[in-house]
Coordinates of C-alpha atoms and ligand atoms in Angstrom, one line a residue:
X1 CA 2.7 -29.8 11.5
X2 CA 2.4 -33.5 10.7
X3 CA 2.5 -35.7 13.7
X4 CA 3.7 -33.4 16.5
X5 CA 0.5 -31.8 17.4
X6 CA 2.3 -28.5 18.3
X7 CA 0.3 -25.3 17.7
X8 CA 3.2 -23.0 16.8
X9 CA 7.0 -22.9 16.6
X10 CA 9.2 -22.1 19.5
X11 CA 11.7 -19.3 18.9
X12 CA 14.2 -20.1 16.0
X13 CA 12.8 -23.6 15.2
X14 CA 11.3 -22.3 11.9
X15 CA 14.5 -20.4 11.0
X16 CA 16.6 -23.5 11.6
X17 CA 14.4 -25.9 9.7
X18 CA 14.2 -23.4 6.8
X19 CA 18.0 -23.0 6.6
X20 CA 18.3 -26.8 6.4
X21 CA 15.7 -27.0 3.7
X22 CA 17.5 -24.3 1.7
X23 CA 20.7 -26.3 2.0
X24 CA 22.4 -23.8 4.3
X25 CA 24.7 -24.7 7.2
X26 CA 23.5 -23.5 10.6
X27 CA 24.6 -23.2 14.2
X28 CA 21.6 -23.5 16.6
X29 CA 22.0 -22.5 20.2
X30 CA 18.9 -23.1 22.2
X31 CA 18.5 -23.7 25.9
X32 CA 17.6 -27.1 27.2
X33 CA 13.9 -27.7 26.4
X34 CA 14.1 -25.1 23.7
X35 CA 13.0 -27.8 21.2
X36 CA 16.2 -28.5 19.2
X37 CA 15.0 -31.8 17.9
X38 CA 12.2 -30.3 15.8
X39 CA 14.9 -28.3 13.9
X40 CA 16.1 -31.4 12.2
X41 CA 13.0 -33.6 12.5
X42 CA 10.9 -31.2 10.4
X43 CA 13.2 -31.3 7.4
X44 CA 13.2 -35.1 7.7
X45 CA 9.4 -35.1 7.7
X46 CA 9.2 -33.0 4.5
X47 CA 10.8 -35.8 2.5
X48 CA 13.6 -33.9 0.7
X49 CA 16.1 -36.6 1.6
X50 CA 17.7 -38.4 4.5
X51 CA 18.5 -36.6 7.7
X52 CA 21.4 -37.9 9.8
X53 CA 21.7 -37.0 13.4
X54 CA 25.0 -37.5 15.2
X55 CA 24.3 -37.9 18.9
X56 CA 26.8 -38.8 21.7
X57 CA 24.5 -40.6 24.0
X58 CA 23.7 -44.1 22.9
X59 CA 21.6 -44.5 26.0
X60 CA 19.2 -41.9 24.7
X61 CA 19.1 -42.9 21.1
X62 CA 16.4 -45.5 21.3
X63 CA 14.1 -43.1 23.2
X64 CA 14.8 -40.5 20.6
X65 CA 13.9 -42.9 17.8
X66 CA 10.7 -43.9 19.7
X67 CA 9.7 -40.3 20.1
X68 CA 10.4 -39.5 16.4
X69 CA 8.3 -42.5 15.4
X70 CA 5.5 -41.4 17.5
X71 CA 5.5 -38.2 15.5
X72 CA 5.2 -40.3 12.4
X73 CA 8.7 -40.3 11.2
X74 CA 10.5 -43.3 9.7
X75 CA 13.4 -43.2 12.2
X76 CA 16.2 -45.6 13.1
X77 CA 19.4 -45.7 15.0
X78 CA 22.8 -47.2 14.4
X79 CA 25.2 -47.7 17.3
X80 CA 27.4 -50.4 18.8
X81 CA 24.8 -51.7 21.2
X82 CA 22.4 -52.8 18.5
X83 CA 21.5 -56.5 18.4
X84 CA 22.5 -58.2 15.2
X85 CA 19.1 -59.2 13.8
X86 CA 17.8 -55.7 14.5
X87 CA 20.8 -54.2 12.8
X88 CA 19.9 -56.1 9.6
X89 CA 16.5 -54.5 9.6
X90 CA 17.9 -51.1 10.0
X91 CA 20.3 -51.5 7.1
X92 CA 17.5 -52.9 4.9
X93 CA 15.3 -49.8 5.5
X94 CA 18.3 -47.5 5.0
X95 CA 19.4 -49.0 1.7
X96 CA 15.9 -49.3 0.4
X97 CA 15.5 -45.6 0.9
X98 CA 12.6 -45.9 3.5
X99 CA 14.5 -44.2 6.4
X100 CA 13.9 -40.5 6.8
X101 CA 15.8 -39.9 10.0
X102 CA 18.9 -41.8 11.1
X103 CA 20.5 -41.4 14.6
X104 CA 24.1 -42.5 14.7
X105 CA 26.9 -42.5 17.2
X106 CA 30.1 -40.7 16.2
X107 CA 32.1 -43.9 16.4
X108 CA 29.6 -45.6 14.1
X109 CA 29.8 -42.8 11.5
X110 CA 33.6 -42.6 11.7
X111 CA 33.9 -46.3 10.8
X112 CA 33.3 -45.0 7.3
X113 CA 31.3 -47.9 5.8
X114 CA 28.0 -46.0 6.0
X115 CA 29.1 -43.3 3.7
X116 CA 28.2 -45.1 0.5
X117 CA 24.7 -46.0 1.6
X118 CA 24.0 -42.5 2.9
X119 CA 25.7 -40.2 0.4
X120 CA 23.3 -40.2 -2.5
X121 CA 20.3 -39.3 -0.4
X122 CA 21.7 -37.2 2.4
X123 CA 20.0 -33.8 2.8
X124 CA 21.2 -32.8 6.2
X125 CA 23.8 -33.8 8.7
X126 CA 22.9 -32.6 12.2
X127 CA 25.2 -32.7 15.1
X128 CA 23.5 -32.8 18.5
X129 CA 25.3 -31.7 21.6
X130 CA 27.8 -30.0 19.3
X131 CA 29.7 -28.5 22.2
X132 CA 31.3 -31.9 22.6
X133 CA 33.6 -30.9 19.8
X134 CA 35.2 -28.2 22.0
X135 CA 37.8 -28.4 24.6
X136 CA 36.1 -25.4 26.2
X137 CA 32.9 -27.2 26.7
X138 CA 32.1 -29.5 29.6
X139 CA 32.0 -32.9 27.8
X140 CA 34.8 -33.0 25.3
X141 CA 34.6 -36.0 22.9
X142 CA 37.7 -36.6 20.8
X143 CA 35.6 -38.4 18.1
X144 CA 33.7 -35.2 17.5
X145 CA 36.8 -33.6 16.1
X146 CA 36.9 -36.1 13.2
X147 CA 33.3 -35.6 12.1
X148 CA 34.3 -32.9 9.6
X149 CA 36.4 -35.5 7.7
X150 CA 33.3 -37.6 7.1
X151 CA 31.1 -34.6 6.3
X152 CA 33.6 -33.7 3.6
X153 CA 32.4 -36.8 1.8
X154 CA 28.8 -35.3 1.6
X155 CA 29.6 -31.9 0.2
X156 CA 26.1 -31.2 -0.9
X157 CA 24.4 -32.0 2.4
X158 CA 23.7 -29.0 4.7
X159 CA 25.2 -29.2 8.2
X160 CA 23.4 -28.2 11.4
X161 CA 25.2 -28.0 14.8
X162 CA 23.0 -27.9 17.9
X163 CA 23.9 -27.1 21.5
X164 CA 22.6 -25.4 24.6
X165 CA 26.1 -24.1 25.5
X166 CA 26.4 -20.6 24.4
X167 CA 29.8 -19.2 25.4
X168 CA 31.6 -17.5 22.5
X169 CA 34.7 -19.8 22.8
X170 CA 32.6 -22.9 22.4
X171 CA 30.6 -21.4 19.5
X172 CA 33.7 -20.4 17.6
X173 CA 35.2 -23.9 18.1
X174 CA 32.1 -25.6 16.8
X175 CA 32.1 -23.5 13.6
X176 CA 35.8 -24.2 13.0
X177 CA 35.9 -27.9 14.0
X178 CA 32.8 -28.9 12.1
X179 CA 33.8 -26.7 9.2
X180 CA 30.5 -25.0 8.9
X181 CA 30.3 -23.0 5.7
X182 CA 29.0 -19.5 6.2
X183 CA 26.5 -20.8 8.7
X184 CA 23.3 -19.1 9.8
X185 CA 23.9 -18.5 13.5
X186 CA 20.8 -18.7 15.6
X187 CA 21.2 -18.0 19.2
X188 CA 18.1 -18.3 21.4
X189 CA 17.6 -16.4 24.6
X190 CA 18.9 -18.5 27.5
X191 CA 16.1 -17.8 29.9
X192 CA 13.7 -20.6 30.8
X193 CA 10.5 -18.7 31.8
X194 CA 8.7 -21.8 33.1
X195 CA 11.3 -22.4 35.8
X196 CA 10.9 -20.9 39.2
X197 CA 14.4 -20.4 40.7
X198 CA 15.0 -20.2 44.4
X199 CA 18.3 -19.9 46.3
X200 CA 18.3 -20.1 50.1
X201 CA 20.9 -20.3 52.7
X202 CA 21.2 -23.9 53.9
X203 CA 20.1 -24.4 57.5
X204 CA 18.7 -27.9 57.7
X205 CA 19.6 -29.7 54.5
X206 CA 17.3 -32.7 54.9
X207 CA 14.4 -30.6 56.1
X208 CA 14.7 -28.1 53.3
X209 CA 15.0 -30.8 50.7
X210 CA 11.9 -32.5 52.1
X211 CA 10.0 -29.2 52.0
X212 CA 10.6 -29.0 48.2
X213 CA 9.7 -32.6 47.6
X214 CA 6.5 -32.2 49.5
X215 CA 5.4 -29.4 47.3
X216 CA 5.3 -31.9 44.4
X217 CA 3.8 -35.0 45.7
X218 CA 4.0 -38.0 43.3
X219 CA 5.9 -36.0 40.7
X220 CA 9.3 -36.5 39.2
X221 CA 12.3 -34.7 40.7
X222 CA 16.1 -34.8 41.1
X223 CA 18.1 -33.9 44.2
X224 CA 21.8 -33.3 43.7
X225 CA 24.2 -33.6 46.5
X226 CA 28.0 -33.3 46.6
X227 CA 29.2 -36.6 48.1
X228 CA 28.1 -40.2 48.1
X229 CA 27.6 -39.9 51.8
X230 CA 25.3 -36.9 51.4
X231 CA 23.4 -38.8 48.7
X232 CA 22.9 -41.9 50.9
X233 CA 21.9 -39.8 53.9
X234 CA 19.4 -37.6 52.0
X235 CA 17.9 -40.6 50.2
X236 CA 17.4 -42.5 53.5
X237 CA 15.8 -39.4 55.0
X238 CA 13.3 -39.0 52.1
X239 CA 12.5 -42.7 52.0
X240 CA 11.7 -42.7 55.7
X241 CA 9.4 -39.8 55.1
X242 CA 7.5 -42.0 52.6
X243 CA 8.9 -40.5 49.4
X244 CA 9.5 -42.9 46.5
X245 CA 13.2 -42.4 45.9
X246 CA 16.5 -43.9 45.1
X247 CA 20.1 -43.0 45.6
X248 CA 22.4 -42.8 42.5
X249 CA 26.2 -42.3 42.6
X250 CA 29.3 -43.7 41.0
X251 CA 29.9 -46.0 43.9
X252 CA 26.8 -48.1 43.2
X253 CA 26.9 -51.2 41.0
X254 CA 26.2 -50.4 37.3
X255 CA 23.1 -52.6 37.4
X256 CA 21.6 -50.8 40.3
X257 CA 22.2 -47.4 38.6
X258 CA 20.7 -48.6 35.4
X259 CA 17.6 -49.8 37.3
X260 CA 17.1 -46.5 39.1
X261 CA 17.4 -44.7 35.8
X262 CA 14.9 -47.0 34.1
X263 CA 12.4 -46.8 36.9
X264 CA 12.7 -43.0 37.0
X265 CA 12.1 -42.6 33.3
X266 CA 9.3 -45.2 33.5
X267 CA 7.6 -43.1 36.3
X268 CA 7.9 -46.0 38.7
X269 CA 10.2 -43.8 40.9
X270 CA 9.6 -40.2 41.8
X271 CA 12.8 -38.8 43.1
X272 CA 16.5 -39.6 42.4
X273 CA 19.0 -38.3 44.9
X274 CA 22.3 -38.2 43.0
X275 CA 25.8 -36.9 42.6
X276 CA 26.2 -35.1 39.3
X277 CA 26.8 -38.5 37.7
X278 CA 23.1 -38.6 37.1
X279 CA 21.5 -36.7 34.3
X280 CA 23.3 -37.2 31.1
X281 CA 21.1 -39.6 29.3
X282 CA 18.0 -38.8 31.2
X283 CA 15.3 -37.5 28.9
X284 CA 12.3 -37.3 31.2
X285 CA 10.7 -34.0 30.2
X286 CA 8.3 -33.8 33.2
X287 CA 10.8 -33.4 35.9
X288 CA 9.0 -30.9 38.2
X289 CA 11.9 -30.0 40.5
X290 CA 15.6 -30.0 40.8
X291 CA 17.1 -29.3 44.2
X292 CA 20.8 -28.7 44.7
X293 CA 21.4 -29.7 48.3
X294 CA 24.9 -28.4 47.9
X295 CA 26.3 -25.6 45.8
X296 CA 27.3 -26.7 42.3
X297 CA 30.8 -25.9 40.9
X298 CA 29.9 -23.2 38.5
X299 CA 26.9 -21.3 37.1
X300 CA 27.4 -23.3 33.9
X301 CA 27.0 -26.5 35.8
X302 CA 24.0 -25.1 37.7
X303 CA 22.3 -24.0 34.4
X304 CA 22.8 -27.5 32.9
X305 CA 21.8 -29.5 36.0
X306 CA 18.8 -27.3 36.9
X307 CA 17.9 -27.2 33.3
X308 CA 16.7 -30.8 33.5
X309 CA 13.6 -29.5 35.2
X310 CA 10.5 -28.6 33.1
X311 CA 11.7 -29.5 29.6
X312 CA 8.1 -30.0 28.7
X313 CA 7.6 -26.3 29.1
X314 CA 5.2 -26.6 32.1
X315 CA 6.1 -24.9 35.5
X316 CA 8.9 -26.5 37.4
X317 CA 11.0 -25.4 40.4
X318 CA 14.8 -25.2 40.8
X319 CA 16.1 -24.7 44.4
X320 CA 19.7 -24.2 45.4
X321 CA 20.7 -24.5 49.1
X322 CA 23.8 -22.5 49.6
X323 CA 26.6 -22.6 52.1
X324 CA 30.0 -20.9 51.6
X325 CA 31.7 -24.1 53.0
X326 CA 30.7 -25.9 49.7
X327 CA 32.9 -23.5 47.8
X328 CA 35.8 -24.3 50.0
X329 CA 35.1 -28.0 49.5
X330 CA 35.1 -27.6 45.7
X331 CA 38.4 -25.8 45.9
X332 CA 39.9 -28.4 48.1
X333 CA 38.7 -31.2 45.8
X334 CA 40.1 -29.5 42.7
X335 CA 43.5 -29.1 44.4
X336 CA 43.6 -32.4 46.1
X337 CA 44.6 -34.5 43.0
X338 CA 46.5 -32.1 41.0
X339 CA 48.7 -29.0 41.1
X340 CA 46.6 -26.6 39.3
X341 CA 48.1 -24.4 36.7
X342 CA 47.8 -20.7 37.8
X343 CA 45.3 -19.9 35.0
X344 CA 43.2 -22.9 35.9
X345 CA 43.3 -21.8 39.5
X346 CA 42.1 -18.3 38.6
X347 CA 39.3 -19.7 36.5
X348 CA 38.2 -22.0 39.3
X349 CA 38.2 -19.0 41.8
X350 CA 36.2 -16.9 39.3
X351 CA 33.7 -19.7 38.8
X352 CA 33.2 -20.3 42.5
X353 CA 32.8 -16.5 43.1
X354 CA 30.2 -16.4 40.4
X355 CA 28.0 -19.2 41.6
X356 CA 28.4 -17.8 45.2
X357 CA 27.2 -14.5 44.0
X358 CA 24.3 -16.1 42.1
X359 CA 23.2 -17.8 45.3
X360 CA 23.4 -14.9 47.8
X361 CA 22.8 -11.7 45.8
X362 CA 19.3 -10.5 46.5
X363 CA 18.8 -9.9 42.8
X364 CA 16.3 -11.5 40.4
X365 CA 17.7 -15.0 39.6
X366 CA 16.4 -15.1 36.1
X367 CA 18.2 -11.9 35.5
X368 CA 21.5 -13.1 37.0
X369 CA 21.4 -16.2 34.9
X370 CA 20.6 -14.5 31.7
X371 CA 23.3 -11.9 32.3
X372 CA 25.8 -14.6 33.1
X373 CA 25.2 -16.0 29.6
X374 CA 25.6 -12.6 28.0
X375 CA 21.9 -11.9 27.4
X376 CA 19.7 -9.0 28.6
X377 CA 16.8 -9.8 31.0
X378 CA 13.9 -9.3 30.4
X379 CA 14.5 -10.3 26.7
X380 CA 14.1 -7.1 24.8
X381 CA 13.0 -9.1 21.8
X382 CA 10.0 -10.6 23.7
X383 CA 7.1 -8.2 23.8
X384 CA 5.3 -7.2 26.9
X385 CA 7.7 -8.1 29.7
X386 CA 9.2 -4.8 30.4
X387 CA 8.9 -4.6 34.2
X388 CA 11.6 -5.9 36.4
X389 CA 9.7 -8.5 38.3
X390 CA 9.9 -12.0 36.9
X391 CA 7.4 -13.4 39.3
X392 CA 9.3 -16.6 39.2
X393 CA 12.2 -16.4 41.6
X394 CA 12.5 -16.1 45.4
X395 CA 13.6 -12.5 45.2
X396 CA 10.7 -11.3 42.9
X397 CA 8.2 -13.5 44.8
X398 CA 9.3 -11.7 48.0
X399 CA 10.7 -14.8 49.7
X400 CA 14.1 -13.2 49.9
X401 CA 14.4 -9.6 50.6
X402 CA 17.2 -7.1 50.1
X403 CA 18.0 -5.3 53.4
X404 CA 17.7 -1.5 53.0
X405 CA 21.0 0.0 52.3
X406 CA 21.7 1.5 55.7
X407 CA 20.6 -1.6 57.5
X408 CA 22.8 -3.8 55.4
X409 CA 25.9 -1.6 56.0
X410 CA 25.3 -1.4 59.7
X411 CA 24.7 -5.2 60.0
X412 CA 27.8 -5.9 57.9
X413 CA 29.9 -3.6 60.1
X414 CA 28.8 -5.4 63.2
X415 CA 29.7 -8.8 61.8
X416 CA 33.0 -7.6 60.4
X417 CA 34.0 -6.1 63.7
X418 CA 33.2 -9.3 65.5
X419 CA 35.4 -11.2 63.0
X420 CA 38.1 -8.6 63.5
X421 CA 38.0 -9.0 67.3
X422 CA 38.3 -12.7 66.9
X423 CA 41.5 -12.0 65.1
X424 CA 41.2 -14.6 62.5
X425 CA 41.7 -17.4 65.0
X426 CA 38.2 -18.7 65.0
X427 CA 35.7 -20.2 62.6
X428 CA 32.2 -19.1 61.5
X429 CA 30.4 -20.9 64.3
X430 CA 32.4 -19.0 67.0
X431 CA 31.8 -15.6 65.4
X432 CA 28.1 -16.4 65.1
X433 CA 27.9 -17.4 68.7
X434 CA 29.7 -14.2 69.6
X435 CA 27.3 -12.1 67.7
X436 CA 24.2 -13.9 69.0
X437 CA 25.5 -13.7 72.6
X438 CA 25.8 -17.4 73.3
X439 CA 28.7 -17.8 75.6
X440 CA 30.1 -21.2 75.5
X441 CA 33.1 -22.3 77.6
X442 CA 35.7 -21.3 75.0
X443 CA 34.2 -17.9 74.5
X444 CA 34.1 -17.2 78.2
X445 CA 37.6 -18.4 78.6
X446 CA 38.7 -15.9 76.0
X447 CA 36.8 -13.2 77.8
X448 CA 35.0 -12.5 74.6
X449 CA 31.6 -12.4 76.4
X450 CA 32.8 -9.0 77.7
X451 CA 33.3 -7.6 74.2
X452 CA 31.0 -4.9 72.9
X453 CA 30.0 -7.0 70.0
X454 CA 28.9 -9.8 72.2
X455 CA 25.2 -10.4 71.5
X456 CA 25.0 -7.4 69.3
X457 CA 22.9 -9.2 66.6
X458 CA 21.0 -11.4 69.0
X459 CA 17.6 -10.7 67.4
X460 CA 18.6 -11.8 63.9
X461 CA 19.0 -15.5 64.9
X462 CA 21.8 -17.9 64.1
X463 CA 20.5 -19.0 60.7
X464 CA 20.4 -15.4 59.4
X465 CA 23.8 -14.7 60.9
X466 CA 25.4 -17.7 59.2
X467 CA 23.9 -16.7 55.9
X468 CA 25.2 -13.1 56.3
X469 CA 28.7 -14.4 57.1
X470 CA 28.5 -16.4 53.8
X471 CA 27.2 -13.4 51.9
X472 CA 30.2 -11.3 53.2
X473 CA 32.6 -14.1 52.2
X474 CA 31.1 -14.2 48.7
X475 CA 31.4 -10.4 48.4
X476 CA 35.0 -10.5 49.5
X477 CA 34.7 -8.8 52.9
X478 CA 35.6 -11.9 54.8
X479 CA 37.8 -14.8 53.9
X480 CA 38.0 -18.3 55.1
X481 CA 41.5 -19.7 55.6
X482 CA 42.0 -23.1 54.4
X483 CA 43.5 -25.6 56.8
X484 CA 42.4 -28.2 59.2
X485 CA 40.0 -25.7 60.8
X486 CA 38.5 -23.1 58.5
X487 CA 39.2 -19.8 60.1
X488 CA 37.3 -16.6 59.4
X489 CA 39.4 -13.6 58.6
X490 CA 38.5 -10.0 57.7
X491 CA 40.0 -8.8 54.4
X492 CA 41.3 -5.4 53.4
X493 CA 38.0 -4.7 51.6
X494 CA 36.2 -5.7 54.9
X495 CA 38.3 -3.2 56.9
X496 CA 37.6 -0.5 54.3
X497 CA 33.9 -1.2 54.6
X498 CA 34.1 -0.7 58.4
X499 CA 35.4 2.8 57.5
X500 CA 32.3 3.3 55.3
X501 CA 34.3 2.8 52.1
X502 CA 32.5 0.5 49.7
X503 CA 29.0 -0.9 49.4
X504 CA 27.5 -4.1 50.6
X505 CA 24.2 -5.9 49.9
X506 CA 22.6 -8.4 52.3
X507 CA 19.6 -10.5 51.7
X508 CA 17.4 -12.1 54.2
X509 CA 14.9 -14.9 54.0
X510 CA 11.4 -13.6 54.6
X511 CA 9.5 -15.9 57.1
X512 CA 6.9 -17.8 55.3
X513 CA 3.3 -16.7 55.8
X514 CA 1.0 -19.4 56.8
X515 CA 0.4 -21.7 53.8
X516 CA -1.3 -20.2 50.8
X517 CA -1.8 -22.1 47.6
X518 CA 1.6 -22.7 46.2
X519 CA 2.8 -21.2 43.0
X520 CA 4.9 -22.8 40.3
X521 CA 3.7 -26.4 40.3
X522 CA 2.0 -28.0 37.5
X523 CA -0.8 -29.1 39.8
X524 CA -1.1 -25.5 40.9
X525 CA -1.2 -24.1 37.4
X526 CA -3.6 -26.8 36.3
X527 CA -5.9 -26.1 39.3
X528 CA -6.0 -22.5 38.4
X529 CA -7.2 -23.4 34.9
X530 CA -9.8 -25.6 36.5
X531 CA -9.0 -29.1 35.4
X532 CA -9.7 -32.1 37.4
X533 CA -6.8 -33.3 39.6
X534 CA -8.3 -36.6 40.0
X535 CA -8.8 -37.1 36.3
X536 CA -5.2 -35.9 35.7
X537 CA -4.0 -38.7 38.0
X538 CA -6.1 -41.3 36.3
X539 CA -4.7 -40.2 32.9
X540 CA -1.1 -40.5 34.3
X541 CA -1.9 -44.0 35.4
X542 CA -3.2 -44.9 32.0
X543 CA -0.1 -43.4 30.4
X544 CA 2.1 -45.5 32.6
X545 CA 0.1 -48.7 31.7
X546 CA 0.2 -47.8 28.0
X547 CA 4.0 -47.2 28.2
X548 CA 4.6 -50.4 29.9
X549 CA 2.6 -52.3 27.3
X550 CA 4.3 -50.7 24.3
X551 CA 7.8 -50.6 25.8
X552 CA 8.4 -46.8 25.5
X553 CA 8.9 -44.3 28.3
X554 CA 5.6 -42.6 29.4
X555 CA 6.7 -39.2 28.1
X556 CA 6.8 -40.7 24.6
X557 CA 3.1 -41.5 24.9
X558 CA 2.0 -38.0 26.0
X559 CA 3.6 -35.2 28.0
X560 CA 2.2 -33.9 31.3
X561 CA 1.1 -30.8 29.5
X562 CA -1.1 -32.8 27.2
X563 CA -2.6 -34.7 30.1
X564 CA -3.4 -31.6 32.1
X565 CA -5.0 -30.1 29.0
X566 CA -7.1 -33.2 28.6
X567 CA -8.1 -33.1 32.2
X568 CA -9.2 -29.4 31.8
X569 CA -11.0 -29.7 28.4
X570 CA -12.4 -33.2 28.9
X571 CA -12.7 -33.9 25.2
X572 CA -15.4 -36.4 24.2
X573 CA -14.6 -37.1 20.5
X574 CA -11.4 -37.9 18.6
X575 CA -11.8 -34.5 16.9
X576 CA -11.9 -32.7 20.3
X577 CA -9.0 -34.7 21.5
X578 CA -7.0 -33.7 18.4
X579 CA -7.2 -30.1 19.5
X580 CA -5.1 -30.8 22.6
X581 CA -1.5 -29.7 22.2
X582 CA 0.8 -32.7 21.7
X583 CA -1.9 -34.9 20.2
X584 CA -0.8 -35.6 16.6
X585 CA -2.6 -37.8 14.1
X586 CA -0.6 -40.9 14.9
X587 CA -1.0 -40.6 18.6
X588 CA -4.7 -40.0 18.1
X589 CA -5.0 -43.3 16.3
X590 CA -2.9 -45.3 18.7
X591 CA -3.8 -43.9 22.0
X592 CA -6.9 -41.8 21.5
X593 CA -9.5 -44.4 22.1
X594 CA -8.1 -45.5 25.5
X595 CA -7.7 -41.9 26.7
X596 CA -11.2 -41.0 25.6
X597 CA -12.5 -43.9 27.5
X598 CA -10.7 -42.8 30.7
X599 CA -11.9 -39.3 30.3
X600 CA -15.4 -40.7 30.0
X601 CA -15.0 -42.3 33.4
X602 CA -13.6 -45.8 32.7
X603 CA -10.8 -46.9 35.0
X604 CA -7.3 -47.0 33.3
X605 CA -6.8 -50.7 34.1
X606 CA -9.7 -51.7 31.9
X607 CA -9.3 -49.0 29.2
X608 CA -5.8 -49.8 28.3
Ligands
LIG701 P1 16.0 -29.8 23.6 O1 16.7 -30.9 22.8 O2 16.3 -28.4 23.0 O3 16.2 -29.8 25.1 P2 13.6 -31.1 22.8 O4 13.7 -31.1 21.3 O5 13.8 -32.4 23.5 O6 14.5 -29.9 23.4 O7 12.2 -30.5 23.1 C1 11.8 -30.2 24.4 C2 10.4 -30.4 24.6 O8 9.6 -29.4 24.0 C3 9.9 -31.7 24.0 O9 9.3 -32.5 24.9 C4 9.1 -31.3 22.8 O10 8.0 -32.2 22.6 C5 8.6 -29.9 23.2 N1 8.4 -29.1 22.0 C6 9.4 -28.9 21.0 N2 8.9 -28.0 20.1 C7 7.7 -27.6 20.5 C8 6.7 -26.6 20.0 N3 6.9 -25.9 18.9 N4 5.6 -26.5 20.7 C9 5.4 -27.2 21.8 N5 6.2 -28.1 22.4 C10 7.4 -28.3 21.7
LIG702 ZN1 13.0 -12.6 39.5

């Protein structure tokens, strides 16, 4: 494969490119990091005509162009932010027939004046983030609905719609709105095998976040929190622990946000603590961890946000810190501004229940996610992964354990009867104190320290008790009344469970054994293969210097995966370097000499 330096295709890339080359329309659904861009870049590289890519994110376009050019493609972009003299150049290359790949914003294409220049040569019109065409998707863009009009003026060009959103409603909408003609539908498996998923009850937000960050020293990561205040507090905490980090939320000046984004992509900043406003338009493929310090709004949101980790295919970690109170906060926020229509209300409740279930069910997280998106796990199409242990989530790694059936039922009954005795007049904290036998003044005043349930689960500890209460809420045995004070109430299902009608599952965090070598980090994986940590760090430094000099993001120069392979193999000649995955001919010419010098021992500062 000219330019890219990949050894083989990822699933469905070949099929998608071949459909385009055969002039057939296609709908390509691949998870984030699945390698969608190769599907249209490859036809562009084979020189059968111009490939047009409609992309909604102007902020990303220049980086996409830079990455395509690094692979040796004659790529350009047209959008409203282009400077005038640069625009002239782009038009010249387009009209002279030089351009192989043209990124364009929907607005720019809809203006209509490009059609004449493009029509004679257009082989493929690709639509990136095609779910934007759908009301059902999460980022509806009205302009996307008018793309089919323009496409109608290129009847001979094949169409390719690409997205990571796989729900059937969105899929049908894409087909209809973009008027795909008998498309080849290619749906990839949604699982991301290089991601380690963890979901834990939240006990000490700042401390738990810091634990994750410390597992990835000097690496890129994103921490999502619910409110601006949470963001500010967590960022301050990390900064005072010496972590290179910045806060990012809608309340900050645009300039400050832009700078944080730039520094993060340029690897001059390790961690961004953000509300969900951060992420669209971030194309850093070596994000090694994504922590949700609060529970996201839905499994779809979680998949999308956590999916920003490990797009380079190397190991990365996604951690969710769950508390049932987050779900109540989401519900409150959704209702605050608007009277929700009943069906919207039901959808919201379902989404919150699903993400809650994901977070607390002591079931393999890869499996829960795959099943949520309608796929089987393990993927029956993938050979040799028949056993049920993914080895890449807290449950399968034995960090969270499923209480034995009897124990779970007994524990649940004790908690439920305490809630029952408290008669729905007290909150979680009170019930937990009751169960753990901590008599405060109010408890004593109510005479609740004389109850049989007082101290009945003392051994478990308050953290586990809080988590079990949350787990019972998510499973519908307890309910939290909304109001000024959230009150805990037993439900009809809860009462039934106390009569041994129904089943319950409870998970518990397994206390960590004294530190072993961690799993799931790139450094860890690299160390196992025996490369040289110190060399890897020097290569990263060189990459940053090269990137600064050439004005592209570091990941456009080489991915972490390429650097760690260099550090392991220590190539000495251009030929040896060429065998590293991600080193294409063009990159070999441009960057090879400097990287070989650093591998031979020269400091990055003089090799660049
Ligand atoms: P998506 O748009 O689906 O999220 P990208 O096209 O950005 O994915 O690709 C994700 C990453 O995977 C990129 O960094 C790319 O270089 C890498 N990649 C794509 N295809 C391959 C392949 N066949 N082999 C190895 N790496 C690949
Ligand atoms: Zn698992």
